[in-house]
Tab-separated table of N, CA and C in Angstrom:
chain	number	residue	atom	x	y	z
S	1	MET	N	35.771	45.120	103.422
S	1	MET	CA	35.439	46.502	103.215
S	1	MET	C	36.107	46.958	101.920
S	2	THR	N	35.346	47.646	101.093
S	2	THR	CA	35.888	48.125	99.825
S	2	THR	C	36.642	49.430	100.029
S	3	LEU	N	37.405	49.808	99.019
S	3	LEU	CA	38.153	51.063	99.066
S	3	LEU	C	37.186	52.244	99.200
S	4	ARG	N	36.056	52.155	98.526
S	4	ARG	CA	35.050	53.225	98.608
S	4	ARG	C	34.501	53.325	100.030
S	5	SER	N	34.245	52.231	100.710
S	5	SER	CA	33.746	52.223	102.084
S	5	SER	C	34.766	52.827	103.031
S	6	ILE	N	36.030	52.490	102.828
S	6	ILE	CA	37.088	53.028	103.680
S	6	ILE	C	37.165	54.542	103.527
S	7	ARG	N	37.079	55.023	102.266
S	7	ARG	CA	37.105	56.465	102.025
S	7	ARG	C	35.911	57.151	102.673
S	8	LEU	N	34.739	56.546	102.605
S	8	LEU	CA	33.538	57.121	103.200
S	8	LEU	C	33.667	57.200	104.721
S	9	VAL	N	34.190	56.159	105.349
S	9	VAL	CA	34.394	56.160	106.796
S	9	VAL	C	35.409	57.235	107.177
S	10	ALA	N	36.493	57.354	106.425
S	10	ALA	CA	37.524	58.361	106.713
S	10	ALA	C	36.950	59.765	106.558
S	11	LEU	N	36.182	59.989	105.505
S	11	LEU	CA	35.573	61.294	105.272
S	11	LEU	C	34.578	61.628	106.379
S	12	THR	N	33.774	60.678	106.779
S	12	THR	CA	32.817	60.892	107.867
S	12	THR	C	33.536	61.232	109.158
S	13	GLY	N	34.614	60.526	109.470
S	13	GLY	CA	35.410	60.809	110.673
S	13	GLY	C	35.999	62.209	110.627
S	14	ALA	N	36.497	62.608	109.474
S	14	ALA	CA	37.081	63.948	109.333
S	14	ALA	C	36.016	65.020	109.529
S	15	LEU	N	34.823	64.811	108.953
S	15	LEU	CA	33.737	65.785	109.106
S	15	LEU	C	33.281	65.892	110.558
S	16	VAL	N	33.151	64.771	111.241
S	16	VAL	CA	32.757	64.785	112.653
S	16	VAL	C	33.822	65.492	113.478
S	17	GLY	N	35.102	65.213	113.209
S	17	GLY	CA	36.197	65.882	113.924
S	17	GLY	C	36.167	67.383	113.703
S	18	ALA	N	35.926	67.813	112.477
S	18	ALA	CA	35.868	69.249	112.182
S	18	ALA	C	34.686	69.887	112.889
S	19	LEU	N	33.541	69.197	112.898
S	19	LEU	CA	32.354	69.727	113.572
S	19	LEU	C	32.577	69.849	115.069
S	20	VAL	N	33.169	68.859	115.699
S	20	VAL	CA	33.456	68.913	117.131
S	20	VAL	C	34.424	70.053	117.428
S	21	GLY	N	35.452	70.221	116.601
S	21	GLY	CA	36.399	71.316	116.784
S	21	GLY	C	35.718	72.663	116.665
S	22	THR	N	34.795	72.804	115.716
S	22	THR	CA	34.062	74.053	115.544
S	22	THR	C	33.157	74.310	116.738
S	23	LEU	N	32.468	73.304	117.217
S	23	LEU	CA	31.590	73.482	118.368
S	23	LEU	C	32.383	73.854	119.612
S	24	THR	N	33.529	73.251	119.813
S	24	THR	CA	34.364	73.578	120.958
S	24	THR	C	34.817	75.023	120.880
S	25	PHE	N	35.258	75.470	119.708
S	25	PHE	CA	35.709	76.854	119.529
S	25	PHE	C	34.551	77.824	119.758
S	26	THR	N	33.389	77.505	119.196
S	26	THR	CA	32.237	78.382	119.335
S	26	THR	C	31.822	78.496	120.791
S	27	THR	N	31.783	77.399	121.520
S	27	THR	CA	31.417	77.429	122.920
S	27	THR	C	32.379	78.305	123.712
S	28	ALA	N	33.663	78.188	123.452
S	28	ALA	CA	34.647	78.989	124.177
S	28	ALA	C	34.449	80.467	123.918
S	29	SER	N	34.124	80.844	122.681
S	29	SER	CA	33.971	82.260	122.388
S	29	SER	C	32.721	82.832	123.056
S	30	TYR	N	31.694	82.031	123.285
S	30	TYR	CA	30.497	82.516	123.955
S	30	TYR	C	30.656	82.592	125.475
S	31	ALA	N	31.737	82.030	126.021
S	31	ALA	CA	31.938	82.037	127.466
S	31	ALA	C	32.287	83.432	127.982
S	32	GLN	N	32.732	84.341	127.100
S	32	GLN	CA	33.098	85.685	127.519
S	32	GLN	C	31.834	86.537	127.642
S	33	LEU	N	31.861	87.462	128.593
S	33	LEU	CA	30.681	88.247	128.919
S	33	LEU	C	30.869	89.710	128.569
S	34	SER	N	29.757	90.417	128.410
S	34	SER	CA	29.809	91.864	128.260
S	34	SER	C	28.602	92.462	128.954
S	35	SER	N	28.763	93.699	129.376
S	35	SER	CA	27.700	94.385	130.099
S	35	SER	C	27.736	95.870	129.733
S	36	ASP	N	26.575	96.435	129.465
S	36	ASP	CA	26.481	97.868	129.187
S	36	ASP	C	26.495	98.634	130.499
S	37	VAL	N	27.300	99.703	130.543
S	37	VAL	CA	27.376	100.560	131.726
S	37	VAL	C	26.610	101.830	131.430
S	38	GLN	N	25.698	102.175	132.325
S	38	GLN	CA	24.941	103.415	132.188
S	38	GLN	C	24.980	104.159	133.508
S	39	PHE	N	25.113	105.464	133.420
S	39	PHE	CA	25.132	106.299	134.612
S	39	PHE	C	23.717	106.757	134.928
S	40	LYS	N	23.403	106.891	136.207
S	40	LYS	CA	22.098	107.425	136.606
S	40	LYS	C	22.005	108.873	136.135
S	41	PRO	N	20.804	109.349	135.830
S	41	PRO	CA	20.651	110.729	135.366
S	41	PRO	C	21.319	111.724	136.331
S	42	GLY	N	22.112	112.627	135.765
S	42	GLY	CA	22.805	113.630	136.565
S	42	GLY	C	24.152	113.181	137.107
S	43	ASN	N	24.489	111.901	136.987
S	43	ASN	CA	25.772	111.375	137.473
S	43	ASN	C	26.734	111.170	136.306
S	44	TYR	N	28.005	111.292	136.578
S	44	TYR	CA	29.024	111.041	135.565
S	44	TYR	C	29.886	109.834	135.926
S	45	GLY	N	29.487	109.089	136.955
S	45	GLY	CA	30.247	107.920	137.370
S	45	GLY	C	29.367	106.870	138.010
S	46	THR	N	29.954	105.700	138.232
S	46	THR	CA	29.237	104.593	138.864
S	46	THR	C	30.247	103.591	139.408
S	47	MET	N	29.764	102.663	140.209
S	47	MET	CA	30.558	101.529	140.695
S	47	MET	C	30.016	100.267	140.032
S	48	VAL	N	30.927	99.414	139.617
S	48	VAL	CA	30.581	98.135	139.011
S	48	VAL	C	31.299	97.066	139.815
S	49	ASN	N	30.630	95.930	140.077
S	49	ASN	CA	31.316	94.851	140.776
S	49	ASN	C	30.938	93.509	140.183
S	50	GLY	N	31.786	92.533	140.449
S	50	GLY	CA	31.531	91.202	139.931
S	50	GLY	C	32.621	90.237	140.345
S	51	THR	N	32.596	89.064	139.733
S	51	THR	CA	33.649	88.063	139.926
S	51	THR	C	34.051	87.544	138.559
S	52	ILE	N	35.273	87.077	138.502
S	52	ILE	CA	35.794	86.513	137.260
S	52	ILE	C	36.624	85.288	137.615
S	53	ARG	N	36.668	84.332	136.703
S	53	ARG	CA	37.325	83.064	137.008
S	53	ARG	C	38.196	82.604	135.841
S	54	GLY	N	39.400	82.139	136.156
S	54	GLY	CA	40.268	81.515	135.161
S	54	GLY	C	40.544	82.394	133.960
S	55	ASP	N	40.306	81.846	132.768
S	55	ASP	CA	40.608	82.591	131.548
S	55	ASP	C	39.418	83.366	130.998
S	56	GLU	N	38.396	83.558	131.803
S	56	GLU	CA	37.274	84.399	131.395
S	56	GLU	C	37.725	85.856	131.302
S	57	TYR	N	36.932	86.641	130.611
S	57	TYR	CA	37.066	88.086	130.688
S	57	TYR	C	35.681	88.679	130.537
S	58	ILE	N	35.507	89.899	131.003
S	58	ILE	CA	34.242	90.600	130.846
S	58	ILE	C	34.525	91.994	130.325
S	59	ASP	N	33.733	92.420	129.360
S	59	ASP	CA	33.832	93.758	128.796
S	59	ASP	C	32.690	94.616	129.335
S	60	TYR	N	33.044	95.754	129.917
S	60	TYR	CA	32.066	96.754	130.321
S	60	TYR	C	32.051	97.816	129.231
S	61	LYS	N	30.906	97.976	128.562
S	61	LYS	CA	30.794	98.862	127.403
S	61	LYS	C	30.106	100.165	127.797
S	62	LEU	N	30.676	101.282	127.304
S	62	LEU	CA	30.053	102.577	127.522
S	62	LEU	C	30.447	103.530	126.412
S	63	ARG	N	29.570	104.480	126.139
S	63	ARG	CA	29.795	105.466	125.090
S	63	ARG	C	30.412	106.720	125.683
S	64	ALA	N	31.317	107.316	124.910
S	64	ALA	CA	31.973	108.555	125.339
S	64	ALA	C	32.376	109.345	124.099
S	65	LYS	N	32.731	110.605	124.324
S	65	LYS	CA	33.116	111.485	123.224
S	65	LYS	C	34.607	111.783	123.271
S	66	ALA	N	35.169	112.062	122.103
S	66	ALA	CA	36.581	112.436	122.003
S	66	ALA	C	36.856	113.625	122.913
S	67	GLY	N	37.973	113.569	123.627
S	67	GLY	CA	38.373	114.655	124.512
S	67	GLY	C	37.894	114.508	125.946
S	68	GLN	N	36.899	113.639	126.180
S	68	GLN	CA	36.465	113.399	127.554
S	68	GLN	C	37.535	112.594	128.279
S	69	GLU	N	37.534	112.664	129.611
S	69	GLU	CA	38.462	111.874	130.416
S	69	GLU	C	37.721	110.730	131.084
S	70	MET	N	38.303	109.536	130.976
S	70	MET	CA	37.751	108.356	131.632
S	70	MET	C	38.637	108.026	132.829
S	71	PHE	N	38.004	107.854	133.977
S	71	PHE	CA	38.695	107.418	135.190
S	71	PHE	C	38.255	106.003	135.479
S	72	VAL	N	39.226	105.110	135.736
S	72	VAL	CA	38.936	103.716	136.085
S	72	VAL	C	39.868	103.306	137.221
S	73	SER	N	39.278	102.741	138.284
S	73	SER	CA	40.059	102.197	139.387
S	73	SER	C	39.505	100.821	139.728
S	74	LEU	N	40.344	99.794	139.623
S	74	LEU	CA	39.958	98.403	139.849
S	74	LEU	C	40.538	97.931	141.176
S	75	ASN	N	39.691	97.354	142.028
S	75	ASN	CA	40.127	96.845	143.331
S	75	ASN	C	39.673	95.409	143.522
S	76	VAL	N	40.528	94.594	144.146
S	76	VAL	CA	40.187	93.208	144.471
S	76	VAL	C	39.225	93.209	145.648
S	77	ASP	N	38.190	92.373	145.562
S	77	ASP	CA	37.201	92.246	146.621
S	77	ASP	C	36.957	90.762	146.901
S	78	GLY	N	38.006	90.076	147.374
S	78	GLY	CA	37.908	88.654	147.696
S	78	GLY	C	38.449	87.784	146.578
S	79	THR	N	39.217	86.757	146.970
S	79	THR	CA	39.793	85.838	145.991
S	79	THR	C	40.197	84.537	146.670
S	80	ASN	N	40.214	83.454	145.904
S	80	ASN	CA	40.790	82.205	146.398
S	80	ASN	C	42.161	81.968	145.766
S	81	GLY	N	42.738	83.034	145.224
S	81	GLY	CA	44.060	82.978	144.602
S	81	GLY	C	44.902	84.155	145.062
S	82	ASN	N	45.641	84.742	144.129
S	82	ASN	CA	46.538	85.857	144.432
S	82	ASN	C	45.954	87.227	144.090
S	83	GLY	N	44.812	87.265	143.427
S	83	GLY	CA	44.199	88.539	143.064
S	83	GLY	C	44.876	89.231	141.900
S	84	THR	N	45.412	88.454	140.952
S	84	THR	CA	46.091	89.047	139.800
S	84	THR	C	45.082	89.406	138.713
S	85	ILE	N	44.339	90.479	138.966
S	85	ILE	CA	43.285	90.948	138.084
S	85	ILE	C	43.671	92.313	137.521
S	86	TYR	N	43.330	92.525	136.255
S	86	TYR	CA	43.682	93.769	135.579
S	86	TYR	C	42.560	94.177	134.638
S	87	PHE	N	42.704	95.363	134.051
S	87	PHE	CA	41.770	95.812	133.024
S	87	PHE	C	42.534	96.482	131.898
S	88	ASN	N	41.970	96.411	130.711
S	88	ASN	CA	42.439	97.161	129.551
S	88	ASN	C	41.307	98.065	129.101
S	89	ILE	N	41.636	99.169	128.457
S	89	ILE	CA	40.636	100.035	127.844
S	89	ILE	C	40.789	99.898	126.341
S	90	LEU	N	39.721	99.448	125.685
S	90	LEU	CA	39.724	99.261	124.241
S	90	LEU	C	38.919	100.380	123.591
S	91	PRO	N	39.480	101.041	122.582
S	91	PRO	CA	38.777	102.142	121.922
S	91	PRO	C	37.701	101.626	120.966
S	92	PRO	N	36.868	102.521	120.468
S	92	PRO	CA	35.836	102.123	119.505
S	92	PRO	C	36.445	101.382	118.309
S	93	GLY	N	35.821	100.261	117.946
S	93	GLY	CA	36.242	99.488	116.786
S	93	GLY	C	37.350	98.481	117.047
S	94	SER	N	37.905	98.433	118.250
S	94	SER	CA	38.994	97.505	118.544
S	94	SER	C	38.464	96.266	119.253
S	95	ASN	N	38.966	95.100	118.836
S	95	ASN	CA	38.610	93.855	119.515
S	95	ASN	C	39.649	93.429	120.534
S	96	ASP	N	40.900	93.901	120.368
S	96	ASP	CA	41.939	93.455	121.283
S	96	ASP	C	43.110	94.423	121.453
S	97	VAL	N	43.178	95.496	120.687
S	97	VAL	CA	44.258	96.462	120.824
S	97	VAL	C	43.809	97.552	121.799
S	98	ALA	N	44.529	97.660	122.915
S	98	ALA	CA	44.118	98.555	123.998
S	98	ALA	C	44.860	99.891	123.927
S	99	ILE	N	44.187	100.946	124.417
S	99	ILE	CA	44.857	102.233	124.591
S	99	ILE	C	45.363	102.370	126.023
S	100	TYR	N	44.977	101.436	126.880
S	100	TYR	CA	45.499	101.361	128.245
S	100	TYR	C	45.588	99.897	128.621
S	101	ASN	N	46.741	99.478	129.155
S	101	ASN	CA	46.971	98.087	129.536
S	101	ASN	C	47.292	98.042	131.031
S	102	GLY	N	46.331	97.615	131.824
S	102	GLY	CA	46.469	97.606	133.270
S	102	GLY	C	47.550	96.694	133.801
S	103	SER	N	47.848	95.587	133.111
S	103	SER	CA	48.889	94.688	133.613
S	103	SER	C	50.263	95.335	133.520
S	104	MET	N	50.412	96.341	132.675
S	104	MET	CA	51.683	97.056	132.548
S	104	MET	C	51.657	98.405	133.274
S	105	ASP	N	50.468	99.040	133.338
S	105	ASP	CA	50.392	100.418	133.814
S	105	ASP	C	49.670	100.605	135.147
S	106	GLY	N	49.107	99.540	135.707
S	106	GLY	CA	48.472	99.646	137.016
S	106	GLY	C	46.961	99.522	136.979
S	107	ARG	N	46.364	99.527	138.156
S	107	ARG	CA	44.925	99.297	138.297
S	107	ARG	C	44.115	100.584	138.417
S	108	THR	N	44.752	101.732	138.254
S	108	THR	CA	44.038	103.011	138.309
S	108	THR	C	44.571	103.929	137.222
S	109	THR	N	43.669	104.588	136.488
S	109	THR	CA	44.098	105.529	135.463
S	109	THR	C	43.046	106.592	135.220
S	110	THR	N	43.507	107.709	134.709
S	110	THR	CA	42.666	108.723	134.086
S	110	THR	C	43.254	108.932	132.707
S	111	ILE	N	42.438	108.742	131.679
S	111	ILE	CA	42.933	108.792	130.306
S	111	ILE	C	42.015	109.666	129.459
S	112	GLU	N	42.625	110.525	128.622
S	112	GLU	CA	41.837	111.330	127.682
S	112	GLU	C	41.484	110.452	126.492
S	113	LEU	N	40.214	110.468	126.123
S	113	LEU	CA	39.733	109.580	125.070
S	113	LEU	C	39.975	110.193	123.694
S	114	PRO	N	40.581	109.416	122.778
S	114	PRO	CA	40.989	109.956	121.488
S	114	PRO	C	39.867	110.125	120.463
S	115	LYS	N	38.780	109.370	120.601
S	115	LYS	CA	37.698	109.505	119.628
S	115	LYS	C	36.360	109.138	120.254
S	116	SER	N	35.302	109.525	119.586
S	116	SER	CA	33.941	109.259	120.071
S	116	SER	C	33.517	107.852	119.689
S	117	GLY	N	32.694	107.243	120.542
S	117	GLY	CA	32.165	105.920	120.237
S	117	GLY	C	32.068	105.055	121.480
S	118	GLU	N	31.930	103.757	121.259
S	118	GLU	CA	31.780	102.800	122.359
S	118	GLU	C	33.142	102.273	122.805
S	119	TYR	N	33.468	102.528	124.056
S	119	TYR	CA	34.697	102.021	124.676
S	119	TYR	C	34.364	100.783	125.484
S	120	ARG	N	35.370	99.904	125.642
S	120	ARG	CA	35.195	98.720	126.468
S	120	ARG	C	36.300	98.664	127.520
S	121	ILE	N	35.904	98.397	128.732
S	121	ILE	CA	36.845	98.154	129.818
S	121	ILE	C	36.840	96.638	130.008
S	122	ARG	N	37.936	96.002	129.625
S	122	ARG	CA	38.034	94.541	129.674
S	122	ARG	C	38.751	94.125	130.954
S	123	VAL	N	38.059	93.346	131.792
S	123	VAL	CA	38.602	92.845	133.054
S	123	VAL	C	39.018	91.390	132.845
S	124	TYR	N	40.220	91.035	133.328
S	124	TYR	CA	40.764	89.698	133.094
S	124	TYR	C	41.769	89.327	134.185
S	125	LEU	N	42.063	88.040	134.280
S	125	LEU	CA	43.073	87.529	135.209
S	125	LEU	C	44.347	87.185	134.449
S	126	MET	N	45.448	87.144	135.202
S	126	MET	CA	46.735	86.738	134.627
S	126	MET	C	47.429	85.752	135.559
S	127	GLY	N	48.499	85.159	135.049
S	127	GLY	CA	49.371	84.324	135.867
S	127	GLY	C	48.695	83.097	136.443
S	128	ASN	N	49.094	82.767	137.674
S	128	ASN	CA	48.618	81.564	138.334
S	128	ASN	C	47.104	81.579	138.543
S	129	ASP	N	46.524	82.747	138.827
S	129	ASP	CA	45.067	82.818	139.001
S	129	ASP	C	44.344	82.391	137.730
S	130	ARG	N	44.807	82.849	136.574
S	130	ARG	CA	44.194	82.449	135.310
S	130	ARG	C	44.458	80.972	135.042
S	131	ASP	N	45.713	80.563	135.195
S	131	ASP	CA	46.120	79.206	134.814
S	131	ASP	C	45.534	78.118	135.712
S	132	THR	N	45.236	78.440	136.978
S	132	THR	CA	44.693	77.438	137.900
S	132	THR	C	43.209	77.651	138.179
S	133	ASP	N	42.560	78.462	137.337
S	133	ASP	CA	41.108	78.632	137.367
S	133	ASP	C	40.606	79.217	138.693
S	134	LYS	N	41.348	80.169	139.254
S	134	LYS	CA	40.946	80.833	140.499
S	134	LYS	C	39.834	81.840	140.224
S	135	THR	N	39.151	82.256	141.288
S	135	THR	CA	38.082	83.239	141.198
S	135	THR	C	38.500	84.492	141.952
S	136	VAL	N	38.271	85.655	141.332
S	136	VAL	CA	38.613	86.927	141.945
S	136	VAL	C	37.385	87.831	141.898
S	137	GLY	N	37.001	88.338	143.068
S	137	GLY	CA	35.953	89.339	143.146
S	137	GLY	C	36.576	90.713	142.966
S	138	TYR	N	35.826	91.645	142.415
S	138	TYR	CA	36.372	92.969	142.151
S	138	TYR	C	35.282	94.031	142.204
S	139	ASN	N	35.723	95.283	142.333
S	139	ASN	CA	34.841	96.422	142.112
S	139	ASN	C	35.617	97.451	141.310
S	140	ILE	N	34.882	98.193	140.498
S	140	ILE	CA	35.465	99.192	139.611
S	140	ILE	C	34.759	100.518	139.869
S	141	ASP	N	35.549	101.539	140.169
S	141	ASP	CA	35.066	102.904	140.243
S	141	ASP	C	35.298	103.490	138.857
S	142	LEU	N	34.248	103.976	138.213
S	142	LEU	CA	34.307	104.378	136.822
S	142	LEU	C	33.604	105.703	136.621
S	143	SER	N	34.249	106.641	135.904
S	143	SER	CA	33.584	107.896	135.576
S	143	SER	C	34.086	108.433	134.248
S	144	ILE	N	33.271	109.257	133.626
S	144	ILE	CA	33.639	109.976	132.402
S	144	ILE	C	33.216	111.422	132.580
S	145	GLN	N	34.172	112.331	132.314
S	145	GLN	CA	33.873	113.764	132.440
S	145	GLN	C	34.315	114.487	131.202
């Protein structure tokens, strides 16, 4: 094998490794879910339910105006683990900085919204439930006034 052949094989291996790493990263980022929340005409609240597993998270998206109050209450509805489920409230334009952190502040809140736009309620697991890929069922009582 010539020096040029060795370099070509090494370069090909590096490119394949980079491509596999990119595909793995891309697949992981698509594993997260989001859902638009809409209230029935005349209602200012709704119930949302679902299940979440391991390191997944789901964002519930809804529009609100500055000064409105958002109420969120998260309850466990069945689990094969410990039920360590929480939610964060992310303001418009934020991908990960929350204005409410449920793992620190609890599973129920009423919060005045600082600006108008699309808010996200991010539901996620922590601790052993996340690390051992447990599944937690939940329901969320949600309203904006």
